[in-house]
Short mmCIF file of C-alpha atoms in Angstrom, two decimals:
data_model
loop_
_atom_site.label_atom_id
_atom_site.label_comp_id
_atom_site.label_asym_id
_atom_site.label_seq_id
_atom_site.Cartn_x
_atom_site.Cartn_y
_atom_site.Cartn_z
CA UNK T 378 0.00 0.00 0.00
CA UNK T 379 1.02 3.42 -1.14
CA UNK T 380 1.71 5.97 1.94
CA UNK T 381 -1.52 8.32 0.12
CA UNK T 382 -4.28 5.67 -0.82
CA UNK T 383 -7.79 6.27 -2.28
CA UNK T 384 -10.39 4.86 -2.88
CA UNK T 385 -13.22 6.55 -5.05
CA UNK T 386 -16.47 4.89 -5.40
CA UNK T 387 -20.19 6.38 -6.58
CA UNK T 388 -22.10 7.06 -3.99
CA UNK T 389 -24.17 3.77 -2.57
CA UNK T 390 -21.90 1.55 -3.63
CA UNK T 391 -21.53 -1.24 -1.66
CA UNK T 392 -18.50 -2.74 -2.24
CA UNK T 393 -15.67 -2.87 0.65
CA UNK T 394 -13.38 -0.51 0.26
CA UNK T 395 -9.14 -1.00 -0.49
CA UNK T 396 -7.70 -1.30 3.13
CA UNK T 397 -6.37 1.41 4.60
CA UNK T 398 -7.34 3.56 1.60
CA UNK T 399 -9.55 7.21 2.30
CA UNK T 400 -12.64 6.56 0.61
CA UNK T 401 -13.72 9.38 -1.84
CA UNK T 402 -17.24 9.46 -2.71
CA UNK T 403 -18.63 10.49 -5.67
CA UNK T 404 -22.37 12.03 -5.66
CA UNK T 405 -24.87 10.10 -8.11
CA UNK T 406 -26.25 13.35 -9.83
CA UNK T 407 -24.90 16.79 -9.29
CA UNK T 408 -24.06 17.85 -6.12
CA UNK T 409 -21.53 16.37 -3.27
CA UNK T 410 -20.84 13.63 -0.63
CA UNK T 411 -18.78 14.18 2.71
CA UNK T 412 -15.91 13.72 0.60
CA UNK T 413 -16.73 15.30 -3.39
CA UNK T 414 -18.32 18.51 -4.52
CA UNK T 415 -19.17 17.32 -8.30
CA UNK T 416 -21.43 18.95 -10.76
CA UNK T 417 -21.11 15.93 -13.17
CA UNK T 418 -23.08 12.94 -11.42
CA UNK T 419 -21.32 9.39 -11.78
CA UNK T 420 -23.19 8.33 -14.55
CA UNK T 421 -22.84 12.06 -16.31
CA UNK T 422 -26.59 12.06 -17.57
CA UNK T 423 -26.64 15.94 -17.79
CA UNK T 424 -24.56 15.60 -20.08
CA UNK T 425 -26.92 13.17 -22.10
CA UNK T 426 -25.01 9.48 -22.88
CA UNK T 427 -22.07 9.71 -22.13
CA UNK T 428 -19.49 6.90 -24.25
CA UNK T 429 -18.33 4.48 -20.91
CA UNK T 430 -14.81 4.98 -21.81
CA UNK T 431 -15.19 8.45 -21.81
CA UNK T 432 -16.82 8.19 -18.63
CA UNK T 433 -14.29 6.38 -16.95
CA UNK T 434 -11.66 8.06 -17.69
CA UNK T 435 -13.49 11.48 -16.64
CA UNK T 436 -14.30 8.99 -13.17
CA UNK T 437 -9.84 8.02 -13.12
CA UNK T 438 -9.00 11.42 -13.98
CA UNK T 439 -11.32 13.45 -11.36
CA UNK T 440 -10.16 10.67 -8.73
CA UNK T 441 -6.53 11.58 -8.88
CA UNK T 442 -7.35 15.22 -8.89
CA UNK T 443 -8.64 15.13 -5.62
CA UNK T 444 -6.20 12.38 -4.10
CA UNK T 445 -3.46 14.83 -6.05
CA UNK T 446 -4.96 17.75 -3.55
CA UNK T 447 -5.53 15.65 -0.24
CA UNK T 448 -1.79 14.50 -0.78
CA UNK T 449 0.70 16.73 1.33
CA UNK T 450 4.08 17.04 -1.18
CA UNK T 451 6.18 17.19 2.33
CA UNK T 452 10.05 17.44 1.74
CA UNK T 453 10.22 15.08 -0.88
CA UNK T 454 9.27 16.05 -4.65
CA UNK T 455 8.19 12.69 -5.31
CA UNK T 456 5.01 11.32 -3.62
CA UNK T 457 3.87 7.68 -3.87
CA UNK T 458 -0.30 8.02 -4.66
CA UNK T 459 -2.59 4.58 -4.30
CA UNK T 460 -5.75 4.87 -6.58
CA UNK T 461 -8.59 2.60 -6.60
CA UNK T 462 -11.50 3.73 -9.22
CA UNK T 463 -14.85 1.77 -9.68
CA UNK T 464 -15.47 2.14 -13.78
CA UNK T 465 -17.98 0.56 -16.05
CA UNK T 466 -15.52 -2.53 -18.04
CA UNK T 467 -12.12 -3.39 -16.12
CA UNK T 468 -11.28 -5.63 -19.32
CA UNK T 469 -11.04 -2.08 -21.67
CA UNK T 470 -7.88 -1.12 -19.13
CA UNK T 471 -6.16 -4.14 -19.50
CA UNK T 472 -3.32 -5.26 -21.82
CA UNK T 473 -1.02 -1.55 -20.13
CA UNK T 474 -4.26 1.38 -21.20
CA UNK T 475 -4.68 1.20 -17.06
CA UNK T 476 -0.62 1.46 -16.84
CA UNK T 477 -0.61 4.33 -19.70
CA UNK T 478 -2.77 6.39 -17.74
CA UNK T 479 -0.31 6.16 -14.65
CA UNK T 480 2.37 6.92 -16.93
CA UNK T 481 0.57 9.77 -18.02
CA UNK T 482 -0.35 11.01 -14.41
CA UNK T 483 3.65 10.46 -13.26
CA UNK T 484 4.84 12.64 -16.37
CA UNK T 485 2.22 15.68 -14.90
CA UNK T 486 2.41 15.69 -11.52
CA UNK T 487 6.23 14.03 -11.19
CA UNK T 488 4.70 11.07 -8.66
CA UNK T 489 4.45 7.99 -8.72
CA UNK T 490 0.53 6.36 -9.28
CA UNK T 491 -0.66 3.11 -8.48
CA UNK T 492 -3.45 2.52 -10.44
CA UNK T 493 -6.36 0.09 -9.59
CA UNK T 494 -9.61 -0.15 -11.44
CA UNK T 495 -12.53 -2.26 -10.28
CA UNK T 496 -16.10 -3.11 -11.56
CA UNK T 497 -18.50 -0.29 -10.77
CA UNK T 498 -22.09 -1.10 -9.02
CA UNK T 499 -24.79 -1.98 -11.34
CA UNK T 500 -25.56 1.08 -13.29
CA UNK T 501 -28.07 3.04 -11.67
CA UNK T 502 -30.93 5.28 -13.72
CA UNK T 503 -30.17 8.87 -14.31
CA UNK T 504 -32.41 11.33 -15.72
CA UNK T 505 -30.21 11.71 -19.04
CA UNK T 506 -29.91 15.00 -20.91
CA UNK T 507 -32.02 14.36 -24.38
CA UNK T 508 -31.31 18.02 -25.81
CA UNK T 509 -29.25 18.03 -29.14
CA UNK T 510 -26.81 20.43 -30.32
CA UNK T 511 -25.41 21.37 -33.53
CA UNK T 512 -21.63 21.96 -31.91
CA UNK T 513 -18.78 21.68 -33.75
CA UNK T 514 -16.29 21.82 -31.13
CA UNK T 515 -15.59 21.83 -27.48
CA UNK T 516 -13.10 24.51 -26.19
CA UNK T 517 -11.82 24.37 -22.61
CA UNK T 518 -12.13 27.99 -21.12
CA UNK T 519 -10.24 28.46 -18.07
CA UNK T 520 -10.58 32.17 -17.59
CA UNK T 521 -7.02 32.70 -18.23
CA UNK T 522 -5.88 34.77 -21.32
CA UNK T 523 -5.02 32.38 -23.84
CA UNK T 524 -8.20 30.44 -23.38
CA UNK T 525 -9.91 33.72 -23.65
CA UNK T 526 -7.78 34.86 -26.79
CA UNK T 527 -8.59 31.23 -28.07
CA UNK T 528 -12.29 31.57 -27.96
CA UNK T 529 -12.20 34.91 -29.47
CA UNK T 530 -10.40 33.09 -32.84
CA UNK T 531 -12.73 30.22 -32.78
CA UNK T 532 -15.24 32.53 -33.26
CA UNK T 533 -13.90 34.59 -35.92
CA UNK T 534 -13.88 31.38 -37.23
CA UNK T 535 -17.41 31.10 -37.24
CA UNK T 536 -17.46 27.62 -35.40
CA UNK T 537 -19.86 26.52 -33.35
CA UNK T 538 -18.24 25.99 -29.95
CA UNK T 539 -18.91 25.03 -26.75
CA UNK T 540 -17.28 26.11 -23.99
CA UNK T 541 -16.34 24.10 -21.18
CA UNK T 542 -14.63 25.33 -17.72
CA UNK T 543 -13.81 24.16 -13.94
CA UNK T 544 -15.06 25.93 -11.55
CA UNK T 545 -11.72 25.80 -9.02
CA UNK T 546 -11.78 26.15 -5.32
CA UNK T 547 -9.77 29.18 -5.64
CA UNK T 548 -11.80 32.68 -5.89
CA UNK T 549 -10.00 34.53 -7.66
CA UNK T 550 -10.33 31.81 -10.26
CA UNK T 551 -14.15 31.77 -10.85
CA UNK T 552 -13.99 36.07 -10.74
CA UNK T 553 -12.50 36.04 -13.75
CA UNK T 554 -14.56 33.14 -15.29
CA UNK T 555 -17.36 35.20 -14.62
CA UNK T 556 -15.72 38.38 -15.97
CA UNK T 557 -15.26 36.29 -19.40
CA UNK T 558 -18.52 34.66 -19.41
CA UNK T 559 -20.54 38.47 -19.18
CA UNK T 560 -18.68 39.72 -21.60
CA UNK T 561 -18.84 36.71 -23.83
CA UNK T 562 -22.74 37.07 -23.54
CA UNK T 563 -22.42 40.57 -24.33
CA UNK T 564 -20.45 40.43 -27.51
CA UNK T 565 -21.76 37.52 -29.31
CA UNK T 566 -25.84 36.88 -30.53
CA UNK T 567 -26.49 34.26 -30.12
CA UNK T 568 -24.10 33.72 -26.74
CA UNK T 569 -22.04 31.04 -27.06
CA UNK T 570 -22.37 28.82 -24.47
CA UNK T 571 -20.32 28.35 -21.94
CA UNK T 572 -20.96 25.57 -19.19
CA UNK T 573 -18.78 25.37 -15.77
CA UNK T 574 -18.58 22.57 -13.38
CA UNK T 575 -17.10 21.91 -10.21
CA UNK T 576 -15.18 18.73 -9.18
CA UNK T 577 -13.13 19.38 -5.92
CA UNK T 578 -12.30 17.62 -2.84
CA UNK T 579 -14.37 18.28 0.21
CA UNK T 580 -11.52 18.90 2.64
CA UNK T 581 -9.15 20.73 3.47
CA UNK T 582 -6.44 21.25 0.03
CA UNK T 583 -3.10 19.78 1.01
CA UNK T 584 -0.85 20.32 -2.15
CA UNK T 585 -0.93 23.67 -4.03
CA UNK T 586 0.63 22.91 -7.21
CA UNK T 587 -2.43 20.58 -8.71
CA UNK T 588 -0.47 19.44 -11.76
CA UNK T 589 -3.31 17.13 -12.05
CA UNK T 590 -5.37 19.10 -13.25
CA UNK T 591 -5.03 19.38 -16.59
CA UNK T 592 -5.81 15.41 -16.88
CA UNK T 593 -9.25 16.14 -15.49
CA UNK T 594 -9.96 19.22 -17.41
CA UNK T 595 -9.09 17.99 -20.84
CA UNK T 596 -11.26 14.37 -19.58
CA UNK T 597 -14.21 16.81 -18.59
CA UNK T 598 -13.88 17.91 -21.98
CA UNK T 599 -13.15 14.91 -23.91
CA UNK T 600 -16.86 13.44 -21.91
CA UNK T 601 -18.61 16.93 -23.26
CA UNK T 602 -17.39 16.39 -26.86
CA UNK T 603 -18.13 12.59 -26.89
CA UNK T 604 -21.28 12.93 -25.54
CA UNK T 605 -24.28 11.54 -27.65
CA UNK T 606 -25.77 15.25 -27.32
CA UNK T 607 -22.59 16.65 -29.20
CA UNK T 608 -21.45 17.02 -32.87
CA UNK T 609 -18.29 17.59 -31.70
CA UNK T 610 -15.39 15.83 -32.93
CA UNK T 611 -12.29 18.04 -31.37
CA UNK T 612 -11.17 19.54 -28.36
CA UNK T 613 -9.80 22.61 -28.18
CA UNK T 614 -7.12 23.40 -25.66
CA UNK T 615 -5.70 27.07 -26.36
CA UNK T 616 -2.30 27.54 -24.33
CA UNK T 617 0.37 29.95 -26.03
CA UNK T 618 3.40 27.48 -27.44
CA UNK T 619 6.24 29.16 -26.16
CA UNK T 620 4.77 28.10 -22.09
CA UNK T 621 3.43 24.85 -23.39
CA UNK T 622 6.80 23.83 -24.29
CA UNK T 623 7.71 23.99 -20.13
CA UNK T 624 11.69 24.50 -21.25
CA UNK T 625 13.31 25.68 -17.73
CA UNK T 626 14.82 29.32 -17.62
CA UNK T 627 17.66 27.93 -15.39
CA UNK T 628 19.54 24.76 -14.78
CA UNK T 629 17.80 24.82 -11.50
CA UNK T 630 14.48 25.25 -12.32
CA UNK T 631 13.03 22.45 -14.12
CA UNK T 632 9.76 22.67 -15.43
CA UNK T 633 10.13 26.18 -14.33
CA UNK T 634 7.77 27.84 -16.82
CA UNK T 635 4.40 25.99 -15.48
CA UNK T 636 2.98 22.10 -15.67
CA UNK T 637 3.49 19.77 -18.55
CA UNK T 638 -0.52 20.86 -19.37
CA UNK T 639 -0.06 21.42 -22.72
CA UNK T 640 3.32 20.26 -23.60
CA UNK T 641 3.36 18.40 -27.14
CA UNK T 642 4.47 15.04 -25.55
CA UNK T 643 0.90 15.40 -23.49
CA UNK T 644 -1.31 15.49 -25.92
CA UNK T 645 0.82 12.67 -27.92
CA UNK T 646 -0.26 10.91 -24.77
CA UNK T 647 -3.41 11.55 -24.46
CA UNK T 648 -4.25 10.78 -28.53
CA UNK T 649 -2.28 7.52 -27.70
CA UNK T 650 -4.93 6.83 -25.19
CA UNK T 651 -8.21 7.99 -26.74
CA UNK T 652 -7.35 5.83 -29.75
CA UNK T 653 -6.88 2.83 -27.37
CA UNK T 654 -9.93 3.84 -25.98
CA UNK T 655 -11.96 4.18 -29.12
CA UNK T 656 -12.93 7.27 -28.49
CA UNK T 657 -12.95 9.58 -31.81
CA UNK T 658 -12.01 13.24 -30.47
CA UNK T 659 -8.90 14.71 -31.22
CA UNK T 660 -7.42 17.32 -28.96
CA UNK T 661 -5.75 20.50 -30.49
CA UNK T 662 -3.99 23.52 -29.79
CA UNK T 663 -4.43 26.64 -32.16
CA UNK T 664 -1.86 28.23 -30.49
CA UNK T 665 0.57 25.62 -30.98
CA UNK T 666 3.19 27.40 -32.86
CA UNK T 667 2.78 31.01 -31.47
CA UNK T 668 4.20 32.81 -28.53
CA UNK T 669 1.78 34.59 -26.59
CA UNK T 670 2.30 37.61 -27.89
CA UNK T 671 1.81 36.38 -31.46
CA UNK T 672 -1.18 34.74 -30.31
CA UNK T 673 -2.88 38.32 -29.06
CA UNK T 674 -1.37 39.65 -32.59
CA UNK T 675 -3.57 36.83 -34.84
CA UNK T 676 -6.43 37.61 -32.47
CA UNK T 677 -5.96 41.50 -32.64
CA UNK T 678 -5.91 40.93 -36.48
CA UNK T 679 -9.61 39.54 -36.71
CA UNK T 680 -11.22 42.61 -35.50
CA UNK T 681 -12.94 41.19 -31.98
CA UNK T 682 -16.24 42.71 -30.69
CA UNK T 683 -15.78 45.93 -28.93
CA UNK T 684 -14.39 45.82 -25.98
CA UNK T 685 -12.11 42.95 -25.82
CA UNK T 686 -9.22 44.46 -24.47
CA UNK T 687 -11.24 45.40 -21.35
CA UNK T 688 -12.28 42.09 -20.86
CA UNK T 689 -8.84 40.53 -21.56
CA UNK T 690 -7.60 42.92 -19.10
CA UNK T 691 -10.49 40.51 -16.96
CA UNK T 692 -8.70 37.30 -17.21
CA UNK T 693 -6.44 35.85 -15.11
CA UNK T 694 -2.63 35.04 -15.65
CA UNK T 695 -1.21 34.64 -12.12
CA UNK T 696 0.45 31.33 -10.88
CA UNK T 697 0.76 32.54 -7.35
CA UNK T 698 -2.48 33.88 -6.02
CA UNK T 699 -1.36 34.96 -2.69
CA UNK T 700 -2.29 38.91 -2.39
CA UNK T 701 -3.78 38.52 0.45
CA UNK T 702 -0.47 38.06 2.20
CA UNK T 703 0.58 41.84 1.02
CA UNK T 704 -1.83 44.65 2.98
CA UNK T 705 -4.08 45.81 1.26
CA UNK T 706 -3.34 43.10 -1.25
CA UNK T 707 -6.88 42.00 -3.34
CA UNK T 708 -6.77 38.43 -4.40
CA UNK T 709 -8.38 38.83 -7.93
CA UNK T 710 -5.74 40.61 -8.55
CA UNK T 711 -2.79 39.27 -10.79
CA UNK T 712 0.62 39.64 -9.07
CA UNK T 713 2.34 41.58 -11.51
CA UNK T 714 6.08 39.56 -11.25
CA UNK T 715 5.51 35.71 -10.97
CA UNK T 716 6.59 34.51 -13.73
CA UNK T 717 3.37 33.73 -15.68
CA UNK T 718 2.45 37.11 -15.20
CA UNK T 719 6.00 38.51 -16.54
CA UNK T 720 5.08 36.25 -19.61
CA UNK T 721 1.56 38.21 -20.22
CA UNK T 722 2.61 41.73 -19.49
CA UNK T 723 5.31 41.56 -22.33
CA UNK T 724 2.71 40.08 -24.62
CA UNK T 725 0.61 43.10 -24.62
CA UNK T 726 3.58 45.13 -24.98
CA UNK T 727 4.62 42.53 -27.61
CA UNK T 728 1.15 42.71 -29.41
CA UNK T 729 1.31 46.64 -29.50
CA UNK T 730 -2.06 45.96 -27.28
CA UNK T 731 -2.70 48.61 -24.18
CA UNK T 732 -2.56 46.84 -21.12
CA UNK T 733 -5.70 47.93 -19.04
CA UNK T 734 -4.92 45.01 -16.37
CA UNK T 735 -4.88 46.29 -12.92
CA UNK T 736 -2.15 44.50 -10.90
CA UNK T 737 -1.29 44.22 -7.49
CA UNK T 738 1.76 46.49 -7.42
CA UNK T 739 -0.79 49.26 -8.72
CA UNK T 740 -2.66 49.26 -5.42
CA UNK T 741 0.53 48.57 -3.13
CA UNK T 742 2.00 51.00 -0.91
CA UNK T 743 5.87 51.36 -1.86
CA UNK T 744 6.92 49.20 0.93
CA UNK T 745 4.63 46.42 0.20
CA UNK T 746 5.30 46.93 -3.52
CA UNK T 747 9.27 45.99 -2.59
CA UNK T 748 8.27 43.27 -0.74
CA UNK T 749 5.93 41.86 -3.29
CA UNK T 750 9.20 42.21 -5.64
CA UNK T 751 11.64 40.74 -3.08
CA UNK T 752 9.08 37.67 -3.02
CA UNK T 753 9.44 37.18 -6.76
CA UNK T 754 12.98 37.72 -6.92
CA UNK T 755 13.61 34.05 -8.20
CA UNK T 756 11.27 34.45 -11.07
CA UNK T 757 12.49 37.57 -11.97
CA UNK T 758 16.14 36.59 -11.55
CA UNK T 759 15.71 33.49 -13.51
CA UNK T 760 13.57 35.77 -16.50
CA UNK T 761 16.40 37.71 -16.48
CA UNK T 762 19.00 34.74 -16.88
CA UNK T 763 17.05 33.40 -19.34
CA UNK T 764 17.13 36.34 -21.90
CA UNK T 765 21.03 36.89 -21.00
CA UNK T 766 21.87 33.27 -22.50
CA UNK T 767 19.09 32.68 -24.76
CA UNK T 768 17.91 29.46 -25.96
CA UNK T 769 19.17 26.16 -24.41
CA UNK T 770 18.92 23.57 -27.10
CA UNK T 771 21.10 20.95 -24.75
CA UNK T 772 18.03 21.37 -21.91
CA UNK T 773 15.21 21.03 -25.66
CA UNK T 774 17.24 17.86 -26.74
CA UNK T 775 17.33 16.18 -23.36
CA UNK T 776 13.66 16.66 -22.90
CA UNK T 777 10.70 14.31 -24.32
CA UNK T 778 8.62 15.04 -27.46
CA UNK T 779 6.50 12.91 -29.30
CA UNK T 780 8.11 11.10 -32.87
CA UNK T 781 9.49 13.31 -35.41
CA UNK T 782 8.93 16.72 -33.80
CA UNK T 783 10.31 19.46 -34.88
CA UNK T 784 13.27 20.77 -32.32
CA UNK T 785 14.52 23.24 -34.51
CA UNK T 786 11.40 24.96 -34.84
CA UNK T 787 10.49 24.36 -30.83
CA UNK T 788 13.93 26.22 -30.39
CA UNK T 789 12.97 29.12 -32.84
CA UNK T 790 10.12 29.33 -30.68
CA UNK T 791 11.69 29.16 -27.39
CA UNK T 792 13.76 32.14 -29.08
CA UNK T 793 10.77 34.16 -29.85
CA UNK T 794 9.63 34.05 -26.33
CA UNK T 795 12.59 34.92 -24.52
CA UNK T 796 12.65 38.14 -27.03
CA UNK T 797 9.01 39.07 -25.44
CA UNK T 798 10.10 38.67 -22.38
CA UNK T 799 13.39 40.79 -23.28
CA UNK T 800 11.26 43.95 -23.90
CA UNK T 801 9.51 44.19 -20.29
CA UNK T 802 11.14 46.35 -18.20
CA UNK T 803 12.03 43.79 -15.08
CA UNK T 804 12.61 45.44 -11.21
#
């Protein structure tokens, strides 16, 4: 047994429970147990028929979300996570799928997962969704900027998208969702819509970084766009190139410019295991290719409703999220100088774009403004490194990408993005 072990079960299921393991219920329909707020019941039905593979992977994915959460990180990097998971066919895992996942889970989060699937209670009736839609697409829509910049070009596009986001436990998080969502409603007729759902542990978060994450929110999606009520054949998953590629600024900061979310070798990963799943939806990134500056310039270029700087200015960049620690500090706020937010104020300086964002240095007093600065140092410092010696194509060749990708245009864009960055003025 793994020192963290779960076990996640729907709730009313009978079956005993792995020994020693914390067990995680999950609510039947929308709503929460003891242990699981969910908005997506265990059998899905508001989201009409959901495929069972589809299902159970949203059911694996959500499970190691939460145990991800409820799992201290301690001293060590490396934590050792036990995961039971009741899903609809154990034979479908078999033959390494069930093993694939874990791998998939250990390349995110940088743990090691112990995966163990079991058969799920008899299936239990759910009042099922029966409302078609003409969708082309799914789009997740996080409330950060490139998700917001990516369902501005989707609709320039003139698909028909639906948007999909998690509602997060954080705040400052759903703010800004709600900041995107008004404005979406305001620019577009008809709206496009845009549904948001929670699935969060009950207690008390234990681990901040939730590299997890992205596993769940792509699965929520992937269960959206599979669904019987959906057209939808692709998932969109906008993320700027130059951060998806995760290449560290320093030696001593691996994976220093965020999670492996979107990195190429990810969604490799995850097409490996959709096909193995037979599940037909293929996951995409339209900002692939393009820093995020380039990103906001192809956006810029497609003439968005009125008033889309103002609401980009809405969104929500920050990795660190901890202005309440600064008096007078407001935690929608985006910090100004961790290094995801370096990495947005140079693209609206790169873009030629007026950056209306109020940060939290704006509404510091000096002395809290030099703390906030002193806090960031390493970012900054390691920014600053980063544009000094450019492009490290020893740290791009030692790293994993799928078959035949193309390094020499990964380190072109690496390039690219360290030139953004070199225009900011940095404290």
């Amino acid at each position: 047994m793994a020192d963290n072990a779960f076990d996640v079960r729907g709730q009313g299921d009978p079956a005993s429970v792995s020994p020693g393991a914390t067990l995680l219920r999950w609510p039947l329909t929308p709503g929460h147990t003891d242990s699981l707020k969910v908005d997506l019941g265990w059998w899905a039905g508001s989201l009409g028929t959901v495929p069972d593979p589809a299902l159970d992977l949203l059911r694996i994915a959500g499970a190691a979300y939460a145990a991800d959460r409820l799992t201290p990180r301690g001293t060590g990097f490396t934590r050792t996570i036990s995961l039971t998971v009741a899903v609809t066919d154990t034979q479908r895992w078999e033959n390494g799928v069930a093993d694939d996942v874990a791998d998939l889970l250990r390349w995110l989060t940088g743990d090691r997962w112990l995966l163990s699937l079991v058969p799920d209670q008899e299936r239990i009736d759910e009042d099922v969704l029966n409302t078609e839609s003409d969708e082309e697409a799914v789009s997740l829509l996080s409330g950060g900027l490139d998700s917001f910049l990516g369902a501005i070009h989707l609709q320039a596009r003139g698909s028909m998208v639906r948007f999909v986001g998690h509602i997060d436990s954080a705040t400052a998080v759903s703010f800004h969702q709600d900041k995107v969502q008004a404005w979406l409603g305001r620019a577009y007729n008809p709206a496009p819509a845009y549904t948001r759902f929670h699935l969060n542990q009950q207690g008390k978060k234990q681990e901040g970084s939730s590299r997890s994450r992205s596993l769940m929110f792509m699965a929520m999606g992937i269960a959206v766009a599979s669904s019987q009520n959906s057209e939808a054949n692709t998932l969109y998953v906008p993320e700027n190139g130059y951060t998806s590629l995760n290449i560290p600024l320093h030696a001593n900061r691996a994976g220093a410019l965020s999670t492996r979310s979107t990195h190429p070798e990810t969604f490799a990963r995850m097409h490996r295991l959709l096909g193995l799943l037979g599940l037909a939806v293929s996951i995409s990134n339209p900002f692939e290719w393009m820093t995020k500056g380039e990103a906001m310039t192809a956006v810029a270029a497609t003439t968005p409703p009125d008033g889309w700087i103002d609401a980009a200015a809405q969104t929500i960049s920050c990795s660190k999220l901890d202005s309440r620690t600064f008096k007078g500090g407001n935690q929608n706020l985006n910090c100004g100088y961790c290094l995801a937010c370096l990495v947005r104020r140079a693209t609206f300086l790169s873009a030629g774009i007026t950056d209306k964002t109020i940060y939290l240095p704006d509404t510091l007093t000096a002395g809290n403004k030099a703390k906030l600065i002193a806090k960031r140092r390493g970012d900054i410092d390691a920014v600053r490194y980063a544009i000094e010696v450019g492009v490290d194509d020893d740290a791009i060749d030692s790293s994993t990408w799928p078959d035949d990708y193309d390094l020499d245009a990964a380190s072109d864009l690496v390039q690219r993005g360290l030139d953004e960055l070199a225009a900011l003025p940095l404290p």
